[in-house]
Amino acid sequence: GIQVEQSPPDLILQEGANSTLRCNFSDSVNNLQWFHQNPWGQLINLFYIPSGTKQNGRLSATTVATERYSLLYISSSQTTDSGVYFCAGKTGGYQKVTFGTGTKLQVIP
Amino acid sequence: SAVISQKPSRDICQRGTSLTIQCQVDSQVTMMFWYRQQPGQSLTLIATANQGSEATYESGFVIDKFPISRPNLTFSTLTVSNMSPEDSSIYLCSASTAGGEKLFFGSGTQLSVL
């Protein structure tokens, strides 16, 4: 199966700062998603982004499928952005979605 | 999108017993999945719950240990059988909608085995 590496593994930000999270895939993916797991464990789907760029408020994501990576941008971070961010994808016609290693983000006031 | 209700939200169980986790989706979905998340780790797929047929298990997971049912397009159960402390994890139900694109998750079941 595909391998999904995320960087950085841990990140501490001052409230109001911007950040970029990266996701690298070992193989081409045709279904790429970003998730936020809040401190209470709930997973929220942020983006479905197999290619191109999407924006949702302070968050945006870009996927360059040919180069097997995706980026998640967080601008003007808030304490509620804290938690773990996962990217996930699948290849070809295979139904299994493989999750990345995660980036743990802490936003401090 | 799909709203997924999962219960129980947490449980503390004795070694050797079994626990059944229920997952209810508010609309018909094509695919349902069960994941495990060990403390501080990423998510690992246990199996795909197939409606009306046996689940498809990933490497390292077997039906005798994790029997799964999916009697219709909105409901599934996962049983963790003959539990040991190594089964202490968060178990998550998920579903994808008709296009098979976005994945949605229930709130998870925090399981502790003593």
Tab-separated table of C-alpha atoms in Angstrom, chain A residues 31 33 35 37 40-48 86 90 94-102, chain B residues 31 33 35 37 40-45 48 58 90 92 96 100-108:
chain	number	residue	atom	x	y	z
A	31	ASN	CA	-8.516	10.804	-3.626
A	33	GLN	CA	-8.490	14.550	1.957
A	35	PHE	CA	-8.922	16.090	8.417
A	37	GLN	CA	-9.027	15.816	14.924
A	40	TRP	CA	-11.852	15.586	22.108
A	41	GLY	CA	-11.110	13.110	19.327
A	42	GLN	CA	-13.707	14.141	16.747
A	43	LEU	CA	-12.492	13.971	13.147
A	44	ILE	CA	-13.738	16.683	10.799
A	45	ASN	CA	-13.295	16.507	7.057
A	46	LEU	CA	-11.686	19.797	5.991
A	47	PHE	CA	-11.078	19.277	2.296
A	48	TYR	CA	-11.530	16.761	-0.458
A	86	PHE	CA	-4.271	14.189	9.049
A	90	LYS	CA	-6.179	6.158	-1.886
A	94	TYR	CA	-8.609	0.456	-4.394
A	95	GLN	CA	-11.180	1.482	-1.785
A	96	LYS	CA	-8.836	1.653	1.196
A	97	VAL	CA	-8.067	5.155	2.435
A	98	THR	CA	-4.605	5.356	4.015
A	99	PHE	CA	-3.982	7.982	6.663
A	100	GLY	CA	-0.811	9.946	7.156
A	101	THR	CA	1.297	10.125	10.282
A	102	GLY	CA	-0.355	13.365	11.405
B	31	MET	CA	-19.327	2.461	2.032
B	33	PHE	CA	-15.527	1.429	7.471
B	35	TYR	CA	-10.826	2.204	12.047
B	37	GLN	CA	-6.573	4.619	16.586
B	40	GLY	CA	-0.981	9.062	19.961
B	41	GLN	CA	-1.077	7.208	16.638
B	42	SER	CA	-2.684	7.564	13.242
B	43	LEU	CA	-5.757	5.703	12.054
B	44	THR	CA	-5.549	2.085	10.890
B	45	LEU	CA	-8.302	0.517	8.830
B	48	THR	CA	-14.817	-2.425	5.207
B	58	GLU	CA	-7.239	-5.671	6.364
B	90	ILE	CA	-10.267	4.490	20.046
B	92	LEU	CA	-14.012	4.906	14.802
B	96	SER	CA	-18.459	7.752	2.423
B	100	GLY	CA	-17.090	7.592	-2.696
B	101	GLU	CA	-15.199	10.804	-2.201
B	102	LYS	CA	-15.391	12.433	1.193
B	103	LEU	CA	-15.047	10.354	4.315
B	104	PHE	CA	-17.040	11.216	7.457
B	105	PHE	CA	-16.479	9.949	10.986
B	106	GLY	CA	-18.449	9.192	14.089
B	107	SER	CA	-17.252	10.600	17.398
B	108	GLY	CA	-15.438	7.384	18.290
